[in-house]
mmCIF file of C-alpha atoms in Angstrom:
data_model
loop_
_atom_site.group_PDB
_atom_site.id
_atom_site.type_symbol
_atom_site.label_atom_id
_atom_site.label_comp_id
_atom_site.label_asym_id
_atom_site.label_seq_id
_atom_site.Cartn_x
_atom_site.Cartn_y
_atom_site.Cartn_z
ATOM 1 C CA MET K 1 -23.407 9.953 -1.979
ATOM 2 C CA PRO K 2 -19.767 10.250 -2.964
ATOM 3 C CA ASP K 3 -18.027 13.531 -2.668
ATOM 4 C CA THR K 4 -17.959 15.796 -5.649
ATOM 5 C CA PRO K 5 -14.919 15.390 -7.873
ATOM 6 C CA SER K 6 -13.557 18.809 -6.933
ATOM 7 C CA LYS K 7 -13.514 18.101 -3.231
ATOM 8 C CA ARG K 8 -10.336 16.575 -1.872
ATOM 9 C CA ARG K 9 -10.761 13.734 0.595
ATOM 10 C CA TRP K 10 -8.733 15.237 3.416
ATOM 11 C CA GLU K 11 -9.760 12.466 5.797
ATOM 12 C CA ILE K 12 -8.148 9.869 3.514
ATOM 13 C CA ASP K 13 -4.970 11.950 3.461
ATOM 14 C CA ALA K 14 -5.024 12.027 7.269
ATOM 15 C CA VAL K 15 -5.442 8.250 7.526
ATOM 16 C CA ARG K 16 -2.668 7.663 4.997
ATOM 17 C CA GLY K 17 -0.498 10.002 7.054
ATOM 18 C CA LEU K 18 -1.297 7.960 10.143
ATOM 19 C CA MET K 19 -0.338 4.761 8.320
ATOM 20 C CA LEU K 20 2.998 6.345 7.359
ATOM 21 C CA VAL K 21 3.627 7.329 10.980
ATOM 22 C CA LEU K 22 2.903 3.800 12.186
ATOM 23 C CA MET K 23 5.133 2.253 9.508
ATOM 24 C CA THR K 24 7.942 4.613 10.440
ATOM 25 C CA VAL K 25 7.646 3.828 14.140
ATOM 26 C CA THR K 26 7.591 0.107 13.307
ATOM 27 C CA HIS K 27 10.691 0.236 11.091
ATOM 28 C CA LEU K 28 12.737 2.700 13.130
ATOM 29 C CA PRO K 29 14.461 0.713 15.922
ATOM 30 C CA THR K 30 13.347 2.365 19.188
ATOM 31 C CA ARG K 31 11.600 1.382 22.386
ATOM 32 C CA LEU K 32 8.276 2.084 20.642
ATOM 33 C CA THR K 33 8.810 -0.410 17.819
ATOM 34 C CA LEU K 34 7.402 -3.488 19.531
ATOM 35 C CA PRO K 35 4.461 -1.940 21.452
ATOM 36 C CA LEU K 36 3.296 0.082 18.432
ATOM 37 C CA GLY K 37 3.779 -2.672 15.875
ATOM 38 C CA GLN K 38 0.303 -3.848 14.805
ATOM 39 C CA PRO K 39 -1.360 -1.591 17.392
ATOM 40 C CA PHE K 40 -4.985 -2.312 16.415
ATOM 41 C CA GLY K 41 -4.804 -6.106 16.364
ATOM 42 C CA TYR K 42 -3.186 -8.579 14.003
ATOM 43 C CA VAL K 43 -3.200 -5.982 11.234
ATOM 44 C CA SER K 44 -0.310 -3.695 10.366
ATOM 45 C CA ALA K 45 -0.214 -0.241 8.832
ATOM 46 C CA ALA K 46 0.855 -1.808 5.526
ATOM 47 C CA GLU K 47 -2.579 -3.366 4.945
ATOM 48 C CA GLY K 48 -4.338 -0.068 5.529
ATOM 49 C CA PHE K 49 -1.880 1.823 3.358
ATOM 50 C CA VAL K 50 -2.235 -0.594 0.419
ATOM 51 C CA LEU K 51 -6.033 -0.596 0.656
ATOM 52 C CA LEU K 52 -6.221 3.200 0.806
ATOM 53 C CA SER K 53 -3.768 3.597 -2.075
ATOM 54 C CA ALA K 54 -5.821 1.232 -4.215
ATOM 55 C CA TYR K 55 -9.027 3.046 -3.236
ATOM 56 C CA MET K 56 -7.579 6.364 -4.374
ATOM 57 C CA ALA K 57 -6.242 4.797 -7.575
ATOM 58 C CA GLY K 58 -9.624 3.284 -8.387
ATOM 59 C CA MET K 59 -11.443 6.544 -7.721
ATOM 60 C CA VAL K 60 -9.060 8.904 -9.552
ATOM 61 C CA TYR K 61 -8.126 6.683 -12.497
ATOM 62 C CA GLY K 62 -11.654 5.362 -12.819
ATOM 63 C CA ARG K 63 -12.786 8.953 -13.246
ATOM 64 C CA THR K 64 -10.087 9.423 -15.871
ATOM 65 C CA ALA K 65 -11.414 6.404 -17.793
ATOM 66 C CA ALA K 66 -14.991 7.695 -17.657
ATOM 67 C CA ARG K 67 -14.061 11.167 -18.900
ATOM 68 C CA ARG K 68 -11.136 10.665 -21.232
ATOM 69 C CA GLY K 69 -11.264 6.970 -22.032
ATOM 70 C CA VAL K 70 -9.325 3.835 -21.178
ATOM 71 C CA PRO K 71 -6.143 4.871 -23.058
ATOM 72 C CA ALA K 72 -5.847 7.977 -20.860
ATOM 73 C CA MET K 73 -6.351 5.847 -17.756
ATOM 74 C CA ARG K 74 -3.752 3.361 -18.978
ATOM 75 C CA HIS K 75 -1.260 6.145 -19.597
ATOM 76 C CA ALA K 76 -1.830 7.575 -16.113
ATOM 77 C CA PHE K 77 -1.262 4.180 -14.486
ATOM 78 C CA LEU K 78 1.912 3.573 -16.495
ATOM 79 C CA ARG K 79 3.222 7.024 -15.635
ATOM 80 C CA ARG K 80 2.638 6.362 -11.955
ATOM 81 C CA ALA K 81 4.300 2.946 -12.206
ATOM 82 C CA ALA K 82 7.365 4.539 -13.790
ATOM 83 C CA LYS K 83 7.516 7.111 -11.001
ATOM 84 C CA ILE K 84 7.346 4.426 -8.301
ATOM 85 C CA TRP K 85 9.992 2.347 -10.097
ATOM 86 C CA ALA K 86 12.284 5.387 -10.188
ATOM 87 C CA CYS K 87 11.817 5.823 -6.439
ATOM 88 C CA GLN K 88 12.613 2.151 -5.865
ATOM 89 C CA ALA K 89 15.724 2.361 -8.063
ATOM 90 C CA ALA K 90 16.977 5.470 -6.266
ATOM 91 C CA THR K 91 16.422 3.911 -2.839
ATOM 92 C CA LEU K 92 18.126 0.716 -3.957
ATOM 93 C CA LEU K 93 21.185 2.607 -5.214
ATOM 94 C CA PHE K 94 21.274 4.546 -1.935
ATOM 95 C CA LEU K 95 21.334 1.234 -0.068
ATOM 96 C CA PHE K 96 24.036 -0.254 -2.300
ATOM 97 C CA THR K 97 26.328 2.769 -2.014
ATOM 98 C CA ILE K 98 26.037 5.049 1.005
ATOM 99 C CA ILE K 99 24.449 2.575 3.408
ATOM 100 C CA THR K 100 26.815 -0.182 2.324
ATOM 101 C CA PHE K 101 29.798 2.114 2.916
ATOM 102 C CA ILE K 102 28.506 3.054 6.380
ATOM 103 C CA GLY K 103 27.802 -0.562 7.284
ATOM 104 C CA ILE K 104 31.288 -1.661 6.294
ATOM 105 C CA GLU K 105 33.007 1.254 8.020
ATOM 106 C CA VAL K 106 31.252 0.758 11.360
ATOM 107 C CA ASN K 107 30.968 -3.026 10.945
ATOM 108 C CA GLU K 108 27.215 -2.902 11.567
ATOM 109 C CA ILE K 109 25.618 -6.361 11.687
ATOM 110 C CA ALA K 110 22.123 -5.065 10.888
ATOM 111 C CA ILE K 111 23.255 -3.612 7.570
ATOM 112 C CA LYS K 112 25.303 -6.661 6.659
ATOM 113 C CA GLY K 113 22.221 -8.782 7.330
ATOM 114 C CA LEU K 114 20.205 -6.677 4.906
ATOM 115 C CA LEU K 115 22.838 -7.030 2.201
ATOM 116 C CA THR K 116 23.888 -10.671 2.453
ATOM 117 C CA PHE K 117 23.072 -11.454 -1.172
ATOM 118 C CA TYR K 118 24.470 -8.154 -2.431
ATOM 119 C CA PHE K 119 27.826 -8.826 -0.788
ATOM 120 C CA ALA K 120 27.881 -12.329 -2.294
ATOM 121 C CA GLN K 121 26.731 -11.414 -5.831
ATOM 122 C CA PRO K 122 26.746 -7.636 -6.291
ATOM 123 C CA LEU K 123 26.123 -7.558 -10.053
ATOM 124 C CA ASP K 124 23.222 -10.017 -9.889
ATOM 125 C CA ALA K 125 21.815 -8.062 -6.954
ATOM 126 C CA LEU K 126 22.002 -4.768 -8.827
ATOM 127 C CA ILE K 127 20.437 -6.080 -12.028
ATOM 128 C CA GLY K 128 17.867 -8.137 -10.131
ATOM 129 C CA GLY K 129 16.992 -5.163 -7.941
ATOM 130 C CA LEU K 130 16.393 -2.886 -10.916
ATOM 131 C CA LEU K 131 14.253 -5.628 -12.499
ATOM 132 C CA LEU K 132 12.232 -5.884 -9.239
ATOM 133 C CA VAL K 133 13.313 -9.484 -8.686
ATOM 134 C CA TYR K 134 15.799 -8.952 -5.847
ATOM 135 C CA GLU K 135 14.017 -7.206 -2.984
ATOM 136 C CA PRO K 136 16.076 -6.619 0.169
ATOM 137 C CA PRO K 137 14.246 -6.220 3.480
ATOM 138 C CA LEU K 138 12.539 -2.817 3.835
ATOM 139 C CA LEU K 139 12.742 -2.356 0.052
ATOM 140 C CA ASP K 140 10.164 -5.031 -0.786
ATOM 141 C CA ILE K 141 6.933 -3.035 -0.820
ATOM 142 C CA LEU K 142 7.452 -0.602 -3.705
ATOM 143 C CA PRO K 143 8.122 -3.423 -6.231
ATOM 144 C CA ILE K 144 4.666 -4.901 -5.708
ATOM 145 C CA TYR K 145 3.209 -1.402 -6.057
ATOM 146 C CA VAL K 146 4.870 -1.139 -9.459
ATOM 147 C CA LEU K 147 3.462 -4.505 -10.521
ATOM 148 C CA PHE K 148 0.005 -3.611 -9.223
ATOM 149 C CA MET K 149 0.084 -0.342 -11.145
ATOM 150 C CA LEU K 150 1.079 -2.158 -14.323
ATOM 151 C CA ALA K 151 -1.764 -4.668 -13.924
ATOM 152 C CA SER K 152 -4.378 -2.118 -12.844
ATOM 153 C CA PRO K 153 -5.332 -0.762 -16.306
ATOM 154 C CA TRP K 154 -6.384 -4.235 -17.397
ATOM 155 C CA VAL K 155 -8.158 -4.936 -14.090
ATOM 156 C CA MET K 156 -9.975 -1.603 -14.191
ATOM 157 C CA SER K 157 -10.949 -2.033 -17.843
ATOM 158 C CA VAL K 158 -12.508 -5.425 -17.204
ATOM 159 C CA GLY K 159 -14.214 -4.241 -14.030
ATOM 160 C CA LEU K 160 -15.685 -1.109 -15.594
ATOM 161 C CA ARG K 161 -16.871 -2.808 -18.794
ATOM 162 C CA ARG K 162 -17.954 -6.252 -17.604
ATOM 163 C CA GLY K 163 -18.543 -5.833 -13.895
ATOM 164 C CA TRP K 164 -16.427 -6.335 -10.815
ATOM 165 C CA ALA K 165 -17.829 -9.682 -9.682
ATOM 166 C CA PRO K 166 -15.594 -11.841 -11.954
ATOM 167 C CA VAL K 167 -12.572 -9.651 -11.187
ATOM 168 C CA LEU K 168 -13.046 -10.048 -7.450
ATOM 169 C CA ALA K 169 -13.693 -13.782 -7.869
ATOM 170 C CA VAL K 170 -10.395 -14.305 -9.717
ATOM 171 C CA SER K 171 -8.592 -12.171 -7.144
ATOM 172 C CA THR K 172 -10.032 -14.275 -4.325
ATOM 173 C CA VAL K 173 -8.926 -17.513 -5.995
ATOM 174 C CA LEU K 174 -5.386 -16.172 -6.405
ATOM 175 C CA TRP K 175 -5.347 -15.144 -2.743
ATOM 176 C CA LEU K 176 -6.462 -18.655 -1.734
ATOM 177 C CA LEU K 177 -3.764 -20.243 -3.876
ATOM 178 C CA ALA K 178 -1.198 -17.927 -2.276
ATOM 179 C CA GLN K 179 -1.962 -19.568 1.072
ATOM 180 C CA PHE K 180 -0.777 -22.867 -0.391
ATOM 181 C CA GLY K 181 2.480 -21.681 -1.926
ATOM 182 C CA LEU K 182 1.556 -20.102 -5.263
ATOM 183 C CA SER K 183 4.526 -17.735 -5.060
ATOM 184 C CA GLN K 184 7.004 -20.603 -4.716
ATOM 185 C CA TRP K 185 5.318 -22.515 -7.546
ATOM 186 C CA VAL K 186 5.474 -19.519 -9.910
ATOM 187 C CA TYR K 187 9.130 -18.942 -8.980
ATOM 188 C CA ASP K 188 10.035 -22.581 -9.647
ATOM 189 C CA ALA K 189 8.139 -22.625 -12.948
ATOM 190 C CA ALA K 190 9.803 -19.438 -14.159
ATOM 191 C CA ASN K 191 13.191 -20.638 -12.959
ATOM 192 C CA ALA K 192 12.773 -23.830 -14.993
ATOM 193 C CA VAL K 193 12.385 -21.720 -18.136
ATOM 194 C CA VAL K 194 14.873 -18.931 -17.401
ATOM 195 C CA LYS K 195 17.563 -19.539 -14.798
ATOM 196 C CA ASN K 196 17.196 -17.007 -11.983
ATOM 197 C CA PRO K 197 20.319 -16.259 -9.922
ATOM 198 C CA ILE K 198 18.187 -14.660 -7.192
ATOM 199 C CA PRO K 199 17.180 -17.194 -4.498
ATOM 200 C CA PHE K 200 13.481 -17.337 -3.695
ATOM 201 C CA HIS K 201 13.969 -16.000 -0.168
ATOM 202 C CA GLU K 202 15.643 -12.891 -1.639
ATOM 203 C CA THR K 203 12.662 -12.014 -3.851
ATOM 204 C CA GLY K 204 10.785 -10.191 -1.114
ATOM 205 C CA THR K 205 8.729 -11.153 1.900
ATOM 206 C CA PHE K 206 5.388 -9.840 0.607
ATOM 207 C CA SER K 207 3.461 -12.346 -1.494
ATOM 208 C CA MET K 208 2.227 -10.481 -4.548
ATOM 209 C CA TRP K 209 -0.460 -13.132 -5.097
ATOM 210 C CA GLY K 210 -1.819 -12.689 -1.597
ATOM 211 C CA TRP K 211 -1.629 -8.907 -1.400
ATOM 212 C CA GLN K 212 -3.201 -8.346 -4.818
ATOM 213 C CA PHE K 213 -6.508 -9.199 -3.129
ATOM 214 C CA LEU K 214 -6.362 -5.993 -1.072
ATOM 215 C CA TRP K 215 -5.356 -3.988 -4.125
ATOM 216 C CA VAL K 216 -8.217 -5.266 -6.284
ATOM 217 C CA LEU K 217 -10.675 -4.760 -3.437
ATOM 218 C CA GLY K 218 -9.505 -1.177 -3.053
ATOM 219 C CA LEU K 219 -9.741 -0.554 -6.807
ATOM 220 C CA TRP K 220 -13.359 -1.708 -6.826
ATOM 221 C CA MET K 221 -14.259 0.369 -3.783
ATOM 222 C CA GLY K 222 -12.681 3.490 -5.247
ATOM 223 C CA ALA K 223 -14.051 3.025 -8.776
ATOM 224 C CA SER K 224 -17.575 2.575 -7.418
ATOM 225 C CA ARG K 225 -17.463 6.069 -5.902
ATOM 226 C CA ASN K 226 -17.484 7.638 -9.370
ATOM 227 C CA ASP K 227 -21.118 6.709 -9.929
ATOM 228 C CA PRO K 228 -23.187 9.775 -8.906
ATOM 229 C CA ALA K 229 -25.958 7.448 -7.771
ATOM 230 C CA ALA K 230 -23.694 5.100 -5.829
ATOM 231 C CA PRO K 231 -25.031 4.493 -2.320
ATOM 232 C CA ALA K 232 -22.730 4.804 0.641
ATOM 233 C CA PHE K 233 -21.131 1.622 1.928
ATOM 234 C CA THR K 234 -23.492 0.409 4.644
ATOM 235 C CA PHE K 235 -23.678 -2.701 6.813
ATOM 236 C CA PRO K 236 -26.514 -4.245 8.838
ATOM 237 C CA ARG K 237 -26.390 -3.846 12.586
ATOM 238 C CA TRP K 238 -25.519 -7.471 13.163
ATOM 239 C CA ALA K 239 -22.484 -7.149 10.862
ATOM 240 C CA VAL K 240 -21.284 -4.067 12.740
ATOM 241 C CA ALA K 241 -21.766 -5.904 16.053
ATOM 242 C CA VAL K 242 -19.801 -8.932 14.833
ATOM 243 C CA ALA K 243 -17.074 -6.656 13.508
ATOM 244 C CA ALA K 244 -16.848 -4.903 16.860
ATOM 245 C CA VAL K 245 -16.480 -8.224 18.706
ATOM 246 C CA LEU K 246 -13.778 -9.417 16.296
ATOM 247 C CA ALA K 247 -11.914 -6.117 16.444
ATOM 248 C CA VAL K 248 -11.928 -6.023 20.254
ATOM 249 C CA ALA K 249 -10.850 -9.681 20.411
ATOM 250 C CA GLY K 250 -7.990 -9.032 17.994
ATOM 251 C CA PHE K 251 -6.879 -5.937 19.898
ATOM 252 C CA VAL K 252 -6.900 -7.679 23.295
ATOM 253 C CA TRP K 253 -5.263 -10.817 21.894
ATOM 254 C CA ARG K 254 -2.490 -8.832 20.224
ATOM 255 C CA HIS K 255 -1.593 -6.823 23.330
ATOM 256 C CA ALA K 256 -2.057 -9.695 25.792
ATOM 257 C CA ILE K 257 -0.132 -12.370 23.866
ATOM 258 C CA GLY K 258 2.140 -10.339 21.603
ATOM 259 C CA GLN K 259 2.703 -10.054 17.867
ATOM 260 C CA VAL K 260 2.939 -13.842 17.405
ATOM 261 C CA PRO K 261 -0.650 -14.961 18.097
ATOM 262 C CA PHE K 262 0.024 -18.615 18.964
ATOM 263 C CA GLY K 263 3.586 -18.262 20.184
ATOM 264 C CA ASP K 264 6.596 -20.028 18.749
ATOM 265 C CA GLY K 265 5.261 -23.510 19.504
ATOM 266 C CA LEU K 266 2.502 -23.537 16.861
ATOM 267 C CA PRO K 267 4.018 -22.187 13.633
ATOM 268 C CA ALA K 268 1.331 -23.797 11.446
ATOM 269 C CA TRP K 269 -1.412 -21.991 13.370
ATOM 270 C CA ASN K 270 0.420 -18.691 13.112
ATOM 271 C CA LEU K 271 0.137 -18.930 9.326
ATOM 272 C CA ALA K 272 -3.551 -18.099 9.673
ATOM 273 C CA PHE K 273 -2.433 -14.618 10.796
ATOM 274 C CA ASP K 274 0.579 -14.461 8.486
ATOM 275 C CA LYS K 275 1.370 -10.970 7.260
ATOM 276 C CA TRP K 276 3.404 -11.888 4.206
ATOM 277 C CA GLN K 277 0.836 -14.237 2.653
ATOM 278 C CA LEU K 278 -2.068 -12.221 4.081
ATOM 279 C CA GLY K 279 -3.477 -15.133 6.053
ATOM 280 C CA PRO K 280 -7.247 -15.700 6.389
ATOM 281 C CA LEU K 281 -7.587 -14.675 10.044
ATOM 282 C CA ARG K 282 -5.548 -11.575 9.313
ATOM 283 C CA VAL K 283 -7.973 -10.694 6.510
ATOM 284 C CA LEU K 284 -10.872 -11.299 8.894
ATOM 285 C CA ASN K 285 -9.326 -8.948 11.452
ATOM 286 C CA LEU K 286 -8.764 -6.360 8.732
ATOM 287 C CA PHE K 287 -12.354 -6.622 7.473
ATOM 288 C CA ALA K 288 -13.659 -6.126 11.010
ATOM 289 C CA LEU K 289 -11.641 -2.924 11.358
ATOM 290 C CA LEU K 290 -12.706 -1.813 7.866
ATOM 291 C CA VAL K 291 -16.406 -2.224 8.695
ATOM 292 C CA LEU K 292 -15.979 -0.182 11.883
ATOM 293 C CA ALA K 293 -13.983 2.488 10.064
ATOM 294 C CA ILE K 294 -16.643 2.856 7.362
ATOM 295 C CA ARG K 295 -19.487 2.862 9.891
ATOM 296 C CA PHE K 296 -18.057 5.189 12.542
ATOM 297 C CA GLY K 297 -15.191 6.929 10.753
ATOM 298 C CA PRO K 298 -17.137 9.851 9.238
ATOM 299 C CA ALA K 299 -18.765 10.766 12.554
ATOM 300 C CA LEU K 300 -15.447 10.444 14.360
ATOM 301 C CA MET K 301 -13.606 12.608 11.836
ATOM 302 C CA ALA K 302 -16.331 15.242 12.087
ATOM 303 C CA ARG K 303 -15.791 15.531 15.840
ATOM 304 C CA LEU K 304 -12.002 15.352 15.990
ATOM 305 C CA PRO K 305 -9.813 18.359 15.180
ATOM 306 C CA ARG K 306 -8.103 18.148 11.821
ATOM 307 C CA LEU K 307 -4.479 17.061 12.164
ATOM 308 C CA ARG K 308 -3.143 18.908 9.174
ATOM 309 C CA TRP K 309 0.389 17.625 9.622
ATOM 310 C CA LEU K 310 -0.955 14.096 9.066
ATOM 311 C CA GLU K 311 -2.819 15.314 5.995
ATOM 312 C CA THR K 312 0.406 16.817 4.689
ATOM 313 C CA LEU K 313 2.237 13.509 5.109
ATOM 314 C CA GLY K 314 -0.607 11.654 3.432
ATOM 315 C CA ARG K 315 -0.791 14.003 0.452
ATOM 316 C CA ALA K 316 2.907 13.401 -0.276
ATOM 317 C CA SER K 317 2.758 9.709 0.583
ATOM 318 C CA LEU K 318 5.256 8.372 -1.985
ATOM 319 C CA PRO K 319 8.109 10.836 -1.236
ATOM 320 C CA VAL K 320 7.457 10.499 2.492
ATOM 321 C CA PHE K 321 7.527 6.701 2.263
ATOM 322 C CA CYS K 322 10.852 6.798 0.425
ATOM 323 C CA ALA K 323 12.231 9.351 2.887
ATOM 324 C CA HIS K 324 11.267 7.139 5.817
ATOM 325 C CA LEU K 325 13.255 4.288 4.245
ATOM 326 C CA VAL K 326 16.290 6.561 3.920
ATOM 327 C CA VAL K 327 16.016 7.648 7.554
ATOM 328 C CA VAL K 328 15.551 4.101 8.825
ATOM 329 C CA LEU K 329 18.536 2.827 6.827
ATOM 330 C CA LEU K 330 20.722 5.665 8.127
ATOM 331 C CA VAL K 331 19.717 4.917 11.714
ATOM 332 C CA LEU K 332 20.391 1.217 11.229
ATOM 333 C CA GLY K 333 23.780 2.041 9.726
ATOM 334 C CA TRP K 334 24.940 4.396 12.447
ATOM 335 C CA PHE K 335 23.134 3.083 15.542
ATOM 336 C CA GLY K 336 22.233 -0.506 14.684
ATOM 337 C CA ALA K 337 19.039 -2.380 15.523
ATOM 338 C CA ASP K 338 19.092 -1.335 19.170
ATOM 339 C CA TYR K 339 15.659 -1.386 20.789
ATOM 340 C CA GLN K 340 16.866 -0.539 24.292
ATOM 341 C CA ARG K 341 18.476 2.867 23.876
ATOM 342 C CA PRO K 342 17.834 5.486 26.573
ATOM 343 C CA TRP K 343 14.510 7.279 26.168
ATOM 344 C CA PRO K 344 16.097 10.705 25.488
ATOM 345 C CA VAL K 345 17.999 9.239 22.533
ATOM 346 C CA ASP K 346 14.901 7.561 21.140
ATOM 347 C CA ILE K 347 12.824 10.711 21.531
ATOM 348 C CA ALA K 348 15.501 12.748 19.761
ATOM 349 C CA LEU K 349 15.650 10.169 16.937
ATOM 350 C CA LEU K 350 11.888 10.166 16.505
ATOM 351 C CA ALA K 351 11.682 13.962 16.569
ATOM 352 C CA ALA K 352 14.432 14.299 13.973
ATOM 353 C CA CYS K 353 12.884 11.579 11.819
ATOM 354 C CA PHE K 354 9.383 13.050 11.729
ATOM 355 C CA GLY K 355 10.767 16.541 11.304
ATOM 356 C CA ALA K 356 12.613 15.339 8.221
ATOM 357 C CA LEU K 357 9.551 13.545 6.862
ATOM 358 C CA TYR K 358 7.364 16.606 7.337
ATOM 359 C CA ALA K 359 9.961 18.778 5.599
ATOM 360 C CA VAL K 360 10.054 16.341 2.666
ATOM 361 C CA ALA K 361 6.261 16.459 2.428
ATOM 362 C CA ARG K 362 6.126 20.259 2.500
ATOM 363 C CA VAL K 363 8.841 20.647 -0.111
ATOM 364 C CA THR K 364 7.239 18.015 -2.335
ATOM 365 C CA LEU K 365 3.831 19.673 -2.208
ATOM 366 C CA TRP K 366 5.399 23.060 -2.881
ATOM 367 C CA LEU K 367 7.247 21.743 -5.927
ATOM 368 C CA ASP K 368 4.325 19.681 -7.194
ATOM 369 C CA ARG K 369 1.755 22.434 -7.399
ATOM 370 C CA GLN K 370 0.414 21.505 -10.829
ATOM 371 C CA PRO K 371 -2.662 19.221 -10.966
ATOM 372 C CA ASP K 372 -1.671 15.585 -11.134
ATOM 373 C CA ASP K 373 -3.877 12.610 -11.893
ATOM 374 C CA ASP K 374 -2.460 10.715 -8.925
ATOM 375 C CA THR K 375 -3.152 13.244 -6.206
ATOM 376 C CA VAL K 376 -5.458 16.016 -7.407
ATOM 377 C CA PRO K 377 -9.011 15.273 -8.535
ATOM 378 C CA LEU K 378 -9.903 16.148 -12.103
ATOM 379 C CA PRO K 379 -12.144 19.142 -12.951
ATOM 380 C CA PRO K 380 -15.904 18.613 -12.745
ATOM 381 C CA PRO K 381 -17.194 16.589 -15.706
ATOM 382 C CA VAL K 382 -18.869 18.320 -18.613
ATOM 383 C CA PRO K 383 -22.468 17.341 -19.403
ATOM 384 C CA TYR K 384 -22.712 14.060 -21.251
ATOM 385 C CA ALA K 385 -24.007 15.802 -24.363
ATOM 386 C CA GLU K 386 -20.799 17.829 -24.560
ATOM 387 C CA LYS K 387 -18.426 14.901 -24.154
ATOM 388 C CA PRO K 388 -15.968 14.109 -26.941
ATOM 389 C CA PRO K 389 -16.929 11.632 -29.668
ATOM 390 C CA PRO K 390 -16.577 7.901 -29.006
ATOM 391 C CA LEU K 391 -13.148 6.335 -28.860
ATOM 392 C CA THR K 392 -11.603 4.986 -32.005
ATOM 393 C CA HIS K 393 -11.357 1.425 -30.741
ATOM 394 C CA ASP K 394 -14.453 -0.357 -29.536
ATOM 395 C CA GLU K 395 -12.517 -2.293 -26.895
ATOM 396 C CA ASP K 396 -11.659 0.967 -25.149
ATOM 397 C CA GLU K 397 -15.246 2.213 -25.074
ATOM 398 C CA LEU K 398 -16.922 2.625 -21.693
ATOM 399 C CA PRO K 399 -20.570 3.401 -20.954
ATOM 400 C CA ARG K 400 -21.241 7.042 -21.761
ATOM 401 C CA THR K 401 -24.644 7.520 -20.139
ATOM 402 C CA PRO K 402 -25.462 7.944 -16.448
ATOM 403 C CA GLU K 403 -27.400 4.677 -16.574
ATOM 404 C CA GLY K 404 -24.438 2.836 -18.088
ATOM 405 C CA LEU K 405 -22.007 4.183 -15.509
ATOM 406 C CA ALA K 406 -24.396 3.283 -12.724
ATOM 407 C CA SER K 407 -24.768 -0.279 -13.965
ATOM 408 C CA THR K 408 -21.004 -0.871 -14.117
ATOM 409 C CA ALA K 409 -20.410 0.534 -10.641
ATOM 410 C CA ARG K 410 -23.284 -1.436 -9.144
ATOM 411 C CA THR K 411 -22.468 -4.774 -10.733
ATOM 412 C CA LEU K 412 -21.368 -6.283 -7.430
#
């Protein structure tokens, strides 16, 4: 049974906090960057963070649609998209001003490498960055979040009204096409209509068409939890056993061979584990870990002490994510991409970094004490007989009875 709407999923906050810690350690240049990059196999913290974010969006905004209608859900998604865009714009301006000044003053190669296109065409870079077309390294994840948020009202509406099977089927087809260059094809087609001054390789490393698969999957998983009769996600023993074998194999392979599974001599084979396109073997590794997390996670969380500092980071995930980008850019500007600094320096950097991130999280949660659709569950639903009258427009109408809600959530 899913948790009641008034109960906050602290364990999800803790896992999101863990994902933020791993992303920070991966991006911050220290001696821990390489050993802790993709620590669980050929899966990074980014996959887990995207899936969890989509799960929470599907659960919270799906509940909004059921109680207040699709227009309210659409408004909540658009409001969140605007907030994420504002964070991206602020981070981009920080990069183009303060970090650029530092990089020029100290002649730091790492910063100049990040800003190659900006130095060549600053106006195009600024306009393209604000339009989410130009995506410098490290600043290429929030743009796809904005696009996913903008598309989610339509995806959720179709899934809730007509079932999730066709939505997931279309998402799977798009993911498959992404493995064969859909992103490049879309770029070329759009560029033939409207000339784009931003080169393709400057439009971000993450393939939106590949990563949307994780987002849609997470939306479905989260939305299904709003059905009071929804069964828990369960798997047969053989599936858990296979997942365990795959997860162990991926973990051993990653730490025995390194982060490039087939080495530099077989680039075509490495595409099967590609992070940016979300390659098929990478998805398989992720699914194995997901099955194990769903099967053993609740029992494990019940036995482990609660790490409330991780929960705090996870509850303020967007400000903390932006703050980690600021810290990483400052370190790159002042210290460069040095992965062989003395341990005392690295430890001091990490301590200062996580201290700053925790402070940002605490201040954010203190300031944002009012209920918010994105982070705080809605009040318990009123009985169906007391719900407001039907929506004005038939296309925005969702099932209003327990049986109707159950059928939409159990379509797949």
